[in-house]
Short mmCIF file of N, CA and C in Angstrom, two decimals:
data_model
loop_
_atom_site.label_atom_id
_atom_site.label_comp_id
_atom_site.label_asym_id
_atom_site.label_seq_id
_atom_site.Cartn_x
_atom_site.Cartn_y
_atom_site.Cartn_z
N VAL A 943 40.41 13.74 -12.50
CA VAL A 943 42.08 13.98 -12.69
C VAL A 943 42.24 15.29 -13.10
N PHE A 944 43.46 15.62 -11.65
CA PHE A 944 44.19 16.97 -11.72
C PHE A 944 44.92 16.25 -12.64
N ASN A 945 44.88 18.52 -13.22
CA ASN A 945 45.99 18.55 -14.05
C ASN A 945 47.09 19.74 -12.81
N VAL A 946 48.06 19.37 -12.64
CA VAL A 946 49.18 20.19 -11.82
C VAL A 946 50.24 20.44 -12.10
N PHE A 947 50.93 21.87 -12.00
CA PHE A 947 51.38 22.02 -12.60
C PHE A 947 53.71 21.55 -11.71
N THR A 948 54.13 20.92 -13.44
CA THR A 948 54.75 20.30 -12.50
C THR A 948 55.92 21.06 -12.15
N GLY A 949 56.56 22.92 -12.25
CA GLY A 949 57.17 23.23 -12.47
C GLY A 949 58.76 23.74 -12.79
N ALA A 950 58.31 22.63 -13.88
CA ALA A 950 59.28 23.53 -15.30
C ALA A 950 59.36 24.28 -16.18
N ASP A 951 58.08 25.11 -16.67
CA ASP A 951 58.55 26.51 -16.98
C ASP A 951 58.88 27.54 -15.41
N HIS A 952 57.98 26.96 -13.63
CA HIS A 952 58.45 28.43 -13.41
C HIS A 952 58.76 27.67 -11.83
N LEU A 953 59.06 27.56 -10.87
CA LEU A 953 58.88 26.29 -9.99
C LEU A 953 58.07 26.63 -9.11
N SER A 954 57.95 28.35 -8.89
CA SER A 954 56.06 28.68 -8.05
C SER A 954 55.03 28.10 -7.95
N LYS A 955 54.99 26.91 -9.68
CA LYS A 955 53.47 26.58 -9.87
C LYS A 955 54.25 25.47 -9.53
N LEU A 956 54.96 24.53 -8.62
CA LEU A 956 54.71 23.23 -8.50
C LEU A 956 53.79 22.99 -8.05
N GLY A 957 53.02 21.72 -8.21
CA GLY A 957 51.56 21.36 -7.85
C GLY A 957 50.74 21.91 -7.31
N GLN A 958 50.73 23.33 -8.10
CA GLN A 958 49.16 24.25 -8.60
C GLN A 958 48.94 23.69 -9.42
N MET A 959 47.43 23.97 -8.81
CA MET A 959 45.86 23.47 -10.26
C MET A 959 46.23 24.34 -11.62
N HIS A 960 45.98 23.02 -12.08
CA HIS A 960 45.63 23.95 -13.55
C HIS A 960 44.37 23.54 -13.76
N ALA A 961 44.00 22.36 -14.30
CA ALA A 961 42.86 22.74 -14.15
C ALA A 961 42.38 20.59 -13.90
N TRP A 962 41.08 20.81 -13.20
CA TRP A 962 39.71 19.94 -12.58
C TRP A 962 39.66 18.53 -13.52
N ASN A 963 39.35 18.01 -13.96
CA ASN A 963 39.14 16.73 -15.41
C ASN A 963 39.41 18.00 -16.65
N TYR A 964 40.50 18.19 -16.64
CA TYR A 964 41.01 19.33 -17.88
C TYR A 964 39.60 20.34 -18.30
N GLN A 965 39.39 20.64 -17.21
CA GLN A 965 38.58 22.19 -17.20
C GLN A 965 39.25 22.62 -16.18
N GLU A 966 39.63 24.03 -16.36
CA GLU A 966 40.09 24.87 -15.82
C GLU A 966 38.99 25.49 -14.55
N ASN A 967 38.11 25.06 -15.15
CA ASN A 967 36.67 26.31 -14.13
C ASN A 967 35.58 24.88 -13.87
N THR A 968 34.86 24.80 -13.10
CA THR A 968 34.35 23.60 -12.80
C THR A 968 32.90 24.11 -12.94
N GLY A 969 32.49 25.04 -13.74
CA GLY A 969 31.50 24.78 -14.23
C GLY A 969 30.18 24.79 -13.29
N PHE A 970 30.54 24.66 -11.38
CA PHE A 970 30.05 25.25 -11.16
C PHE A 970 29.21 26.32 -9.45
N TYR A 971 29.83 27.11 -10.23
CA TYR A 971 30.37 28.51 -9.85
C TYR A 971 30.77 29.94 -10.52
N ASP A 972 29.64 30.75 -10.12
CA ASP A 972 30.19 32.00 -11.00
C ASP A 972 31.48 32.50 -11.27
N SER A 973 31.99 33.25 -11.59
CA SER A 973 32.67 33.62 -11.39
C SER A 973 34.14 33.48 -10.69
N TYR A 974 34.70 33.91 -10.38
CA TYR A 974 36.20 33.42 -9.83
C TYR A 974 35.66 31.57 -8.68
N CYS A 975 34.76 32.28 -8.27
CA CYS A 975 34.35 31.12 -7.49
C CYS A 975 34.34 29.90 -8.29
N GLY A 976 34.76 29.68 -9.32
CA GLY A 976 34.45 28.27 -10.37
C GLY A 976 35.74 27.92 -10.59
N MET A 977 36.33 29.13 -10.64
CA MET A 977 38.36 28.61 -11.48
C MET A 977 38.48 27.57 -10.08
N THR A 978 39.68 26.85 -11.32
CA THR A 978 40.31 25.52 -10.40
C THR A 978 41.78 26.04 -9.90
N ASN A 979 42.19 26.31 -9.03
CA ASN A 979 43.07 27.03 -8.32
C ASN A 979 43.69 26.21 -6.77
N GLY A 980 44.74 27.23 -6.82
CA GLY A 980 45.47 26.69 -5.52
C GLY A 980 46.52 25.25 -5.44
N SER A 981 45.20 24.01 -4.57
CA SER A 981 46.75 22.82 -4.69
C SER A 981 45.52 21.91 -4.75
N ALA A 982 46.30 20.64 -4.77
CA ALA A 982 45.96 19.40 -4.57
C ALA A 982 45.96 19.13 -3.09
N GLY A 983 47.02 19.61 -2.04
CA GLY A 983 47.02 19.62 -0.87
C GLY A 983 48.74 19.07 -0.71
N GLU A 984 49.46 18.19 -2.23
CA GLU A 984 50.43 17.79 -2.19
C GLU A 984 51.18 18.86 -1.52
N PHE A 985 51.21 19.75 -2.54
CA PHE A 985 52.39 21.39 -2.21
C PHE A 985 51.78 22.11 -2.32
N GLN A 986 51.71 22.97 -1.23
CA GLN A 986 51.97 24.60 -1.26
C GLN A 986 52.98 25.35 -1.95
N PRO A 987 52.73 27.17 -2.37
CA PRO A 987 53.81 27.72 -3.19
C PRO A 987 54.80 27.19 -2.41
N GLN A 988 56.05 27.46 -3.10
CA GLN A 988 57.70 27.84 -2.02
C GLN A 988 58.00 29.59 -1.55
N HIS A 989 58.57 29.55 0.08
CA HIS A 989 59.11 30.56 0.11
C HIS A 989 58.11 31.05 0.79
N LEU A 990 57.16 30.90 1.25
CA LEU A 990 55.94 31.46 1.73
C LEU A 990 56.05 32.76 2.63
N LYS A 991 55.50 33.23 3.10
CA LYS A 991 55.46 34.85 3.87
C LYS A 991 54.63 34.86 4.95
N PRO A 992 55.08 35.13 6.40
CA PRO A 992 54.19 35.32 7.10
C PRO A 992 53.16 36.15 6.34
N GLY A 993 51.28 36.21 6.69
CA GLY A 993 50.20 37.20 5.98
C GLY A 993 50.44 36.30 4.72
N ASP A 994 50.82 35.22 3.72
CA ASP A 994 50.57 34.27 2.41
C ASP A 994 49.16 34.33 3.00
N SER A 995 48.36 33.97 2.07
CA SER A 995 47.51 32.74 1.72
C SER A 995 47.58 31.38 1.16
N VAL A 996 46.79 30.77 1.30
CA VAL A 996 47.36 29.69 0.51
C VAL A 996 46.31 29.30 0.15
N GLY A 997 45.80 28.02 -1.37
CA GLY A 997 44.79 27.51 -1.32
C GLY A 997 44.77 25.56 -1.76
N LEU A 998 43.27 25.28 -1.12
CA LEU A 998 44.09 24.22 -1.26
C LEU A 998 41.77 24.03 -2.01
N PHE A 999 42.46 22.77 -3.46
CA PHE A 999 41.29 22.80 -4.17
C PHE A 999 40.20 21.41 -4.06
N THR A 1000 39.25 21.11 -3.46
CA THR A 1000 38.33 19.50 -3.18
C THR A 1000 37.98 19.52 -4.24
N PRO A 1001 38.31 18.40 -4.46
CA PRO A 1001 37.18 18.15 -5.58
C PRO A 1001 35.21 17.33 -4.65
N ASP A 1002 35.53 16.94 -3.87
CA ASP A 1002 34.13 16.46 -3.23
C ASP A 1002 33.34 18.48 -2.85
N MET A 1003 33.69 19.63 -3.23
CA MET A 1003 33.08 20.10 -2.74
C MET A 1003 33.52 21.36 -4.11
N CYS A 1004 33.90 21.16 -4.93
CA CYS A 1004 33.98 21.54 -5.89
C CYS A 1004 34.21 22.63 -6.45
N ARG A 1005 35.90 23.00 -5.36
CA ARG A 1005 35.63 24.22 -4.76
C ARG A 1005 37.57 24.51 -4.55
N THR A 1006 37.66 26.14 -4.40
CA THR A 1006 38.70 25.86 -3.68
C THR A 1006 39.17 26.32 -2.40
N ILE A 1007 38.99 25.66 -0.90
CA ILE A 1007 39.34 26.26 0.61
C ILE A 1007 39.87 27.47 0.76
N PRO A 1008 40.09 28.48 0.80
CA PRO A 1008 41.64 29.67 1.15
C PRO A 1008 41.31 29.00 2.87
N LEU A 1009 43.42 29.52 2.69
CA LEU A 1009 43.04 28.93 3.85
C LEU A 1009 44.41 30.02 4.35
N ASP A 1010 44.54 31.41 5.27
CA ASP A 1010 44.93 32.02 5.90
C ASP A 1010 46.16 31.67 6.84
N TYR A 1011 47.50 32.35 6.80
CA TYR A 1011 48.17 32.33 7.86
C TYR A 1011 47.78 33.13 9.19
N VAL A 1012 48.16 32.25 9.84
CA VAL A 1012 47.30 32.46 10.81
C VAL A 1012 48.78 32.27 12.41
N GLU A 1013 49.92 31.60 11.88
CA GLU A 1013 50.91 31.54 13.01
C GLU A 1013 52.16 30.80 12.97
N THR A 1014 52.87 30.86 13.52
CA THR A 1014 54.72 30.40 13.54
C THR A 1014 54.66 29.34 14.12
N VAL A 1015 54.75 27.86 14.31
CA VAL A 1015 54.33 26.92 14.45
C VAL A 1015 56.00 25.90 14.73
N ASP A 1016 56.39 25.10 15.61
CA ASP A 1016 57.31 23.86 15.25
C ASP A 1016 56.49 22.62 15.44
N ILE A 1017 57.25 21.90 14.22
CA ILE A 1017 56.29 20.82 14.08
C ILE A 1017 57.83 19.87 14.17
N GLU A 1018 58.04 19.37 15.03
CA GLU A 1018 58.40 18.12 15.56
C GLU A 1018 60.33 18.63 15.37
N GLY A 1019 60.50 20.15 15.86
CA GLY A 1019 62.01 20.98 15.32
C GLY A 1019 61.67 21.75 14.28
N LEU A 1020 60.91 21.02 13.37
CA LEU A 1020 60.50 21.62 11.89
C LEU A 1020 59.56 23.47 12.03
N GLU A 1021 59.99 24.62 11.54
CA GLU A 1021 59.70 25.72 11.94
C GLU A 1021 58.59 25.73 10.09
N GLY A 1022 56.77 25.84 10.95
CA GLY A 1022 56.15 25.63 10.56
C GLY A 1022 54.97 27.23 10.44
N TYR A 1023 54.17 27.69 9.26
CA TYR A 1023 53.27 28.11 8.72
C TYR A 1023 52.02 27.94 9.43
N LYS A 1024 51.75 28.21 9.86
CA LYS A 1024 49.56 27.60 10.28
C LYS A 1024 48.93 28.29 9.54
N PHE A 1025 47.69 27.66 9.16
CA PHE A 1025 47.42 28.39 7.67
C PHE A 1025 46.25 27.43 8.07
N SER A 1026 44.68 28.77 7.96
CA SER A 1026 43.39 28.22 8.91
C SER A 1026 42.30 28.74 7.82
N GLY A 1027 41.50 27.70 8.02
CA GLY A 1027 40.25 28.01 7.13
C GLY A 1027 39.08 28.38 8.41
N GLY A 1028 39.69 30.25 8.39
CA GLY A 1028 38.37 30.55 9.13
C GLY A 1028 37.16 30.60 8.85
N PRO A 1029 36.05 32.07 8.99
CA PRO A 1029 35.01 32.11 8.91
C PRO A 1029 34.90 32.25 6.97
N ARG A 1030 36.04 32.99 6.70
CA ARG A 1030 35.59 33.43 5.05
C ARG A 1030 35.69 32.16 3.76
N SER A 1031 36.48 30.86 4.87
CA SER A 1031 36.19 30.03 3.92
C SER A 1031 35.25 29.36 3.73
N VAL A 1032 33.85 29.91 4.89
CA VAL A 1032 32.81 29.04 5.15
C VAL A 1032 31.66 29.96 4.81
N ASP A 1033 32.36 31.54 4.45
CA ASP A 1033 31.03 32.13 4.34
C ASP A 1033 30.10 32.12 2.22
N ASN A 1034 28.78 32.32 1.93
CA ASN A 1034 28.44 32.17 1.07
C ASN A 1034 28.00 34.26 0.59
N GLY A 1035 29.43 35.66 1.06
CA GLY A 1035 28.62 35.90 0.09
C GLY A 1035 28.03 37.44 2.18
N THR A 1036 27.82 37.16 2.43
CA THR A 1036 26.96 37.29 4.22
C THR A 1036 28.35 38.24 4.99
N LEU A 1037 29.24 37.84 5.05
CA LEU A 1037 30.91 38.97 5.59
C LEU A 1037 31.77 39.23 4.79
N TYR A 1038 31.91 38.05 4.03
CA TYR A 1038 32.98 38.87 2.84
C TYR A 1038 32.16 38.01 1.36
N PRO A 1039 31.75 39.66 1.04
CA PRO A 1039 30.92 40.08 -0.77
C PRO A 1039 31.52 39.57 -1.37
N GLU A 1040 32.90 38.73 -1.50
CA GLU A 1040 33.96 38.64 -2.77
C GLU A 1040 33.21 37.29 -2.72
N ASN A 1041 32.92 36.13 -2.24
CA ASN A 1041 31.93 35.11 -1.67
C ASN A 1041 30.64 34.72 -2.28
N LEU A 1042 29.96 35.65 -2.88
CA LEU A 1042 28.85 35.70 -2.72
C LEU A 1042 28.47 34.10 -3.89
N CYS A 1043 29.84 34.42 -5.55
CA CYS A 1043 29.35 33.36 -5.91
C CYS A 1043 29.35 32.21 -5.34
N TYR A 1044 29.62 32.01 -4.68
CA TYR A 1044 28.50 30.43 -3.48
C TYR A 1044 27.68 30.54 -2.79
N CYS A 1045 26.81 31.59 -3.13
CA CYS A 1045 25.80 31.16 -2.68
C CYS A 1045 25.37 30.17 -3.51
N GLY A 1046 24.79 30.05 -4.87
CA GLY A 1046 25.15 28.98 -5.32
C GLY A 1046 22.61 29.16 -5.68
N GLY A 1047 22.28 31.07 -5.14
CA GLY A 1047 21.23 31.20 -5.70
C GLY A 1047 20.39 31.54 -4.84
N GLU A 1048 20.12 30.96 -3.04
CA GLU A 1048 19.08 31.07 -1.69
C GLU A 1048 20.56 31.62 -1.01
N CYS A 1049 20.62 32.37 -0.53
CA CYS A 1049 21.82 32.40 0.80
C CYS A 1049 21.46 31.98 1.73
N VAL A 1050 21.92 31.06 2.51
CA VAL A 1050 21.88 30.67 3.77
C VAL A 1050 22.60 31.45 4.66
N PRO A 1051 22.41 31.20 6.55
CA PRO A 1051 22.89 31.92 7.04
C PRO A 1051 25.03 32.07 6.99
N SER A 1052 25.77 32.05 7.30
CA SER A 1052 27.11 31.75 6.66
C SER A 1052 27.75 31.20 7.51
N GLY A 1053 28.63 30.09 7.39
CA GLY A 1053 28.63 29.37 7.84
C GLY A 1053 28.61 27.62 7.30
N VAL A 1054 27.93 27.57 6.67
CA VAL A 1054 27.56 26.37 5.88
C VAL A 1054 27.80 26.82 4.05
N MET A 1055 28.77 25.91 3.48
CA MET A 1055 28.43 25.76 2.19
C MET A 1055 27.57 25.01 1.31
N ASN A 1056 26.75 25.24 -0.15
CA ASN A 1056 26.03 25.46 -0.47
C ASN A 1056 26.36 24.62 -1.55
N ILE A 1057 26.68 22.53 -1.40
CA ILE A 1057 27.57 21.58 -2.52
C ILE A 1057 26.87 21.35 -3.74
N SER A 1058 25.15 21.28 -3.27
CA SER A 1058 24.29 20.75 -4.26
C SER A 1058 24.09 20.26 -5.84
N SER A 1059 24.86 21.90 -6.07
CA SER A 1059 25.24 21.44 -7.64
C SER A 1059 26.42 20.73 -7.82
N CYS A 1060 26.86 20.76 -7.08
CA CYS A 1060 28.11 19.61 -6.62
C CYS A 1060 28.37 18.29 -6.80
N ARG A 1061 27.13 18.08 -6.21
CA ARG A 1061 26.66 16.56 -6.21
C ARG A 1061 25.37 16.25 -6.64
N PHE A 1062 25.24 16.81 -7.94
CA PHE A 1062 24.10 16.33 -8.66
C PHE A 1062 22.61 16.69 -7.82
N GLY A 1063 22.75 17.66 -7.70
CA GLY A 1063 21.26 18.25 -6.89
C GLY A 1063 20.88 17.75 -5.45
N SER A 1064 22.04 16.97 -5.05
CA SER A 1064 21.54 16.60 -3.24
C SER A 1064 21.73 18.25 -3.03
N PRO A 1065 20.49 17.31 -1.48
CA PRO A 1065 20.38 18.88 -0.78
C PRO A 1065 21.63 18.67 0.03
N VAL A 1066 22.76 18.96 -0.28
CA VAL A 1066 24.74 18.39 0.62
C VAL A 1066 24.82 19.59 0.66
N PHE A 1067 24.92 19.79 2.23
CA PHE A 1067 25.90 21.38 3.18
C PHE A 1067 26.48 21.51 3.43
N MET A 1068 28.32 22.12 3.77
CA MET A 1068 28.87 21.08 4.21
C MET A 1068 29.20 22.50 5.33
N SER A 1069 29.95 22.38 6.59
CA SER A 1069 30.29 23.03 7.42
C SER A 1069 31.71 22.61 7.80
N TYR A 1070 32.07 23.26 9.08
CA TYR A 1070 33.17 22.51 9.45
C TYR A 1070 32.38 21.89 11.49
N PRO A 1071 32.66 20.94 11.49
CA PRO A 1071 32.34 20.29 12.87
C PRO A 1071 31.64 21.59 13.65
N HIS A 1072 30.11 20.94 14.69
CA HIS A 1072 29.42 22.22 15.01
C HIS A 1072 29.42 23.14 14.99
N PHE A 1073 29.33 23.39 13.97
CA PHE A 1073 28.90 24.92 12.74
C PHE A 1073 29.94 25.63 13.22
N PHE A 1074 31.68 25.09 13.61
CA PHE A 1074 32.59 25.72 13.49
C PHE A 1074 32.99 27.22 12.73
N ASN A 1075 32.66 27.75 13.73
CA ASN A 1075 32.75 30.19 12.50
C ASN A 1075 31.80 29.92 11.62
N GLY A 1076 30.83 29.60 12.11
CA GLY A 1076 29.81 30.13 11.25
C GLY A 1076 28.29 30.40 12.22
N ASP A 1077 27.64 30.86 11.73
CA ASP A 1077 26.71 31.95 12.73
C ASP A 1077 26.12 30.94 13.37
N ARG A 1078 25.48 32.04 14.17
CA ARG A 1078 25.09 31.29 16.07
C ARG A 1078 24.00 31.09 15.57
N TYR A 1079 24.02 31.20 14.28
CA TYR A 1079 21.59 30.47 14.13
C TYR A 1079 22.12 28.71 13.70
N TYR A 1080 23.14 28.57 13.19
CA TYR A 1080 22.88 27.00 13.43
C TYR A 1080 23.36 26.06 14.75
N VAL A 1081 24.47 26.85 15.33
CA VAL A 1081 24.06 25.97 17.18
C VAL A 1081 22.61 26.04 17.36
N ASP A 1082 22.05 27.08 17.56
CA ASP A 1082 21.45 27.32 18.33
C ASP A 1082 20.22 26.05 17.87
N GLN A 1083 19.92 25.51 16.90
CA GLN A 1083 19.25 24.79 15.97
C GLN A 1083 19.34 23.48 16.64
N VAL A 1084 19.96 22.96 17.05
CA VAL A 1084 20.75 21.35 17.61
C VAL A 1084 21.08 21.22 18.77
N GLU A 1085 20.58 20.74 19.98
CA GLU A 1085 21.05 20.98 21.21
C GLU A 1085 22.20 19.86 20.92
N GLY A 1086 22.94 20.39 22.14
CA GLY A 1086 24.62 19.43 22.06
C GLY A 1086 25.43 20.18 21.59
N LEU A 1087 25.12 20.36 20.95
CA LEU A 1087 26.43 21.22 19.80
C LEU A 1087 27.55 22.16 21.19
N SER A 1088 29.34 22.08 20.58
CA SER A 1088 29.85 22.64 21.12
C SER A 1088 31.24 23.35 20.69
N PRO A 1089 30.92 24.02 19.08
CA PRO A 1089 31.87 24.66 18.26
C PRO A 1089 33.15 25.27 19.13
N ASN A 1090 34.61 24.44 18.72
CA ASN A 1090 35.72 25.55 19.64
C ASN A 1090 36.85 24.86 18.27
N GLN A 1091 37.22 26.05 18.67
CA GLN A 1091 38.93 25.59 17.55
C GLN A 1091 39.40 24.35 17.60
N GLU A 1092 39.86 24.05 18.79
CA GLU A 1092 40.47 22.58 18.93
C GLU A 1092 40.62 21.51 18.29
N ASP A 1093 39.18 21.75 19.04
CA ASP A 1093 38.36 20.32 17.89
C ASP A 1093 37.85 20.35 16.69
N HIS A 1094 38.33 21.45 16.11
CA HIS A 1094 36.96 22.08 15.41
C HIS A 1094 37.97 22.57 14.07
N GLU A 1095 38.80 22.88 13.79
CA GLU A 1095 38.98 23.93 13.09
C GLU A 1095 39.93 23.50 11.64
N PHE A 1096 39.63 23.52 11.04
CA PHE A 1096 40.30 23.13 9.94
C PHE A 1096 41.67 23.71 9.79
N TYR A 1097 42.58 22.85 9.24
CA TYR A 1097 44.39 23.50 9.31
C TYR A 1097 45.45 22.92 8.76
N MET A 1098 45.80 23.91 8.20
CA MET A 1098 47.67 23.12 7.98
C MET A 1098 48.58 24.12 8.01
N VAL A 1099 50.15 23.12 8.44
CA VAL A 1099 50.45 23.40 9.53
C VAL A 1099 51.98 23.17 7.71
N VAL A 1100 52.41 24.21 7.23
CA VAL A 1100 53.28 24.81 5.99
C VAL A 1100 54.67 24.46 5.84
N GLU A 1101 55.73 23.97 5.73
CA GLU A 1101 57.09 23.84 6.22
C GLU A 1101 57.27 25.50 4.83
N PRO A 1102 57.56 26.48 5.22
CA PRO A 1102 57.36 27.94 4.71
C PRO A 1102 58.48 27.33 3.55
N ARG A 1103 59.82 27.22 3.03
CA ARG A 1103 60.84 26.64 2.39
C ARG A 1103 60.14 26.32 0.86
N THR A 1104 59.74 25.15 1.53
CA THR A 1104 59.28 23.99 0.40
C THR A 1104 58.22 23.64 -0.04
N GLY A 1105 57.40 24.58 0.81
CA GLY A 1105 55.94 24.67 0.18
C GLY A 1105 55.10 23.25 1.03
N ILE A 1106 56.22 22.06 1.83
CA ILE A 1106 55.76 20.91 2.12
C ILE A 1106 54.85 20.21 3.06
N PRO A 1107 53.98 20.62 3.28
CA PRO A 1107 52.76 19.97 4.51
C PRO A 1107 53.16 19.04 5.40
N LEU A 1108 53.17 19.46 6.69
CA LEU A 1108 53.72 18.96 7.47
C LEU A 1108 52.33 18.18 8.68
N GLU A 1109 51.54 18.90 8.51
CA GLU A 1109 50.80 18.95 9.50
C GLU A 1109 49.11 19.52 8.68
N VAL A 1110 48.25 18.37 9.17
CA VAL A 1110 46.88 18.82 8.12
C VAL A 1110 46.04 18.37 8.99
N ALA A 1111 44.43 19.44 9.50
CA ALA A 1111 43.21 18.69 9.79
C ALA A 1111 42.53 19.07 9.09
N ALA A 1112 42.44 18.13 8.21
CA ALA A 1112 41.46 18.83 7.12
C ALA A 1112 40.03 17.96 7.90
N ARG A 1113 38.90 19.10 8.28
CA ARG A 1113 37.54 19.54 9.32
C ARG A 1113 36.54 19.51 8.68
N PHE A 1114 35.41 18.26 8.77
CA PHE A 1114 34.40 19.28 7.96
C PHE A 1114 33.15 18.65 8.32
N GLN A 1115 32.21 18.95 7.96
CA GLN A 1115 31.31 18.32 8.24
C GLN A 1115 29.55 18.05 7.37
N VAL A 1116 29.40 17.42 7.54
CA VAL A 1116 28.66 16.95 5.99
C VAL A 1116 27.24 17.00 6.46
N ASN A 1117 26.23 18.37 5.66
CA ASN A 1117 25.03 18.30 6.16
C ASN A 1117 24.22 18.09 5.18
N MET A 1118 22.80 17.43 5.92
CA MET A 1118 21.98 17.09 4.37
C MET A 1118 20.44 18.26 4.56
N LEU A 1119 20.15 18.59 4.21
CA LEU A 1119 18.78 19.51 4.24
C LEU A 1119 17.09 18.38 4.03
N VAL A 1120 16.54 18.52 5.23
CA VAL A 1120 15.67 17.72 5.38
C VAL A 1120 14.75 18.75 5.52
N GLU A 1121 13.47 18.89 4.14
CA GLU A 1121 12.40 19.54 4.95
C GLU A 1121 11.25 18.86 4.99
N PRO A 1122 10.17 19.23 5.66
CA PRO A 1122 8.61 18.42 6.07
C PRO A 1122 8.44 18.02 4.85
N ILE A 1123 7.13 16.71 4.71
CA ILE A 1123 7.09 16.14 3.19
C ILE A 1123 5.67 16.40 4.27
N ASP A 1124 4.84 16.99 3.79
CA ASP A 1124 2.99 16.60 4.26
C ASP A 1124 3.03 15.15 4.42
N GLY A 1125 1.61 15.00 5.91
CA GLY A 1125 1.23 13.87 5.98
C GLY A 1125 1.85 13.38 6.76
N ILE A 1126 3.17 13.37 6.79
CA ILE A 1126 4.67 12.95 7.48
C ILE A 1126 4.92 13.41 8.55
N ASP A 1127 4.70 13.21 10.17
CA ASP A 1127 4.96 14.26 11.10
C ASP A 1127 6.59 13.67 11.66
#
């Protein structure tokens, strides 16, 4: 259940998350990493400016994904601001110390988010497709990967005055941790 602001007390809050399942903190991450903030995707803040960042709360990961302004684009004749989930969005404190609270105890190289606690203890890790924006370690472990921005970037284009999304490419890859079992080759 998403509890979102209606904008009745202040229009700038329209569509922004207040709580998820009636809780203002997910309980899966420490400090600000566990806060329910950003939007559910339908609306972003109004009157955006170049250089702003927006947040997209995703219940599948029990967290907010920060998206940073990268450029102004044209979508069917409308001006839109493109916000991208760059390396900061998939970092666990390796590159951005403020993200250490997403580490979940045992830190792995940047570019993979450990969401095991959010997924009932299943060894699930999220990344961008082909480990785009991740540590080179991951690409070197799997043959045939070719991360590139055109195919693997996570982004949202937002009309800056209204905060309404014009185009979204929500690209993620689900990874499972598979560990050796004695006696099985």
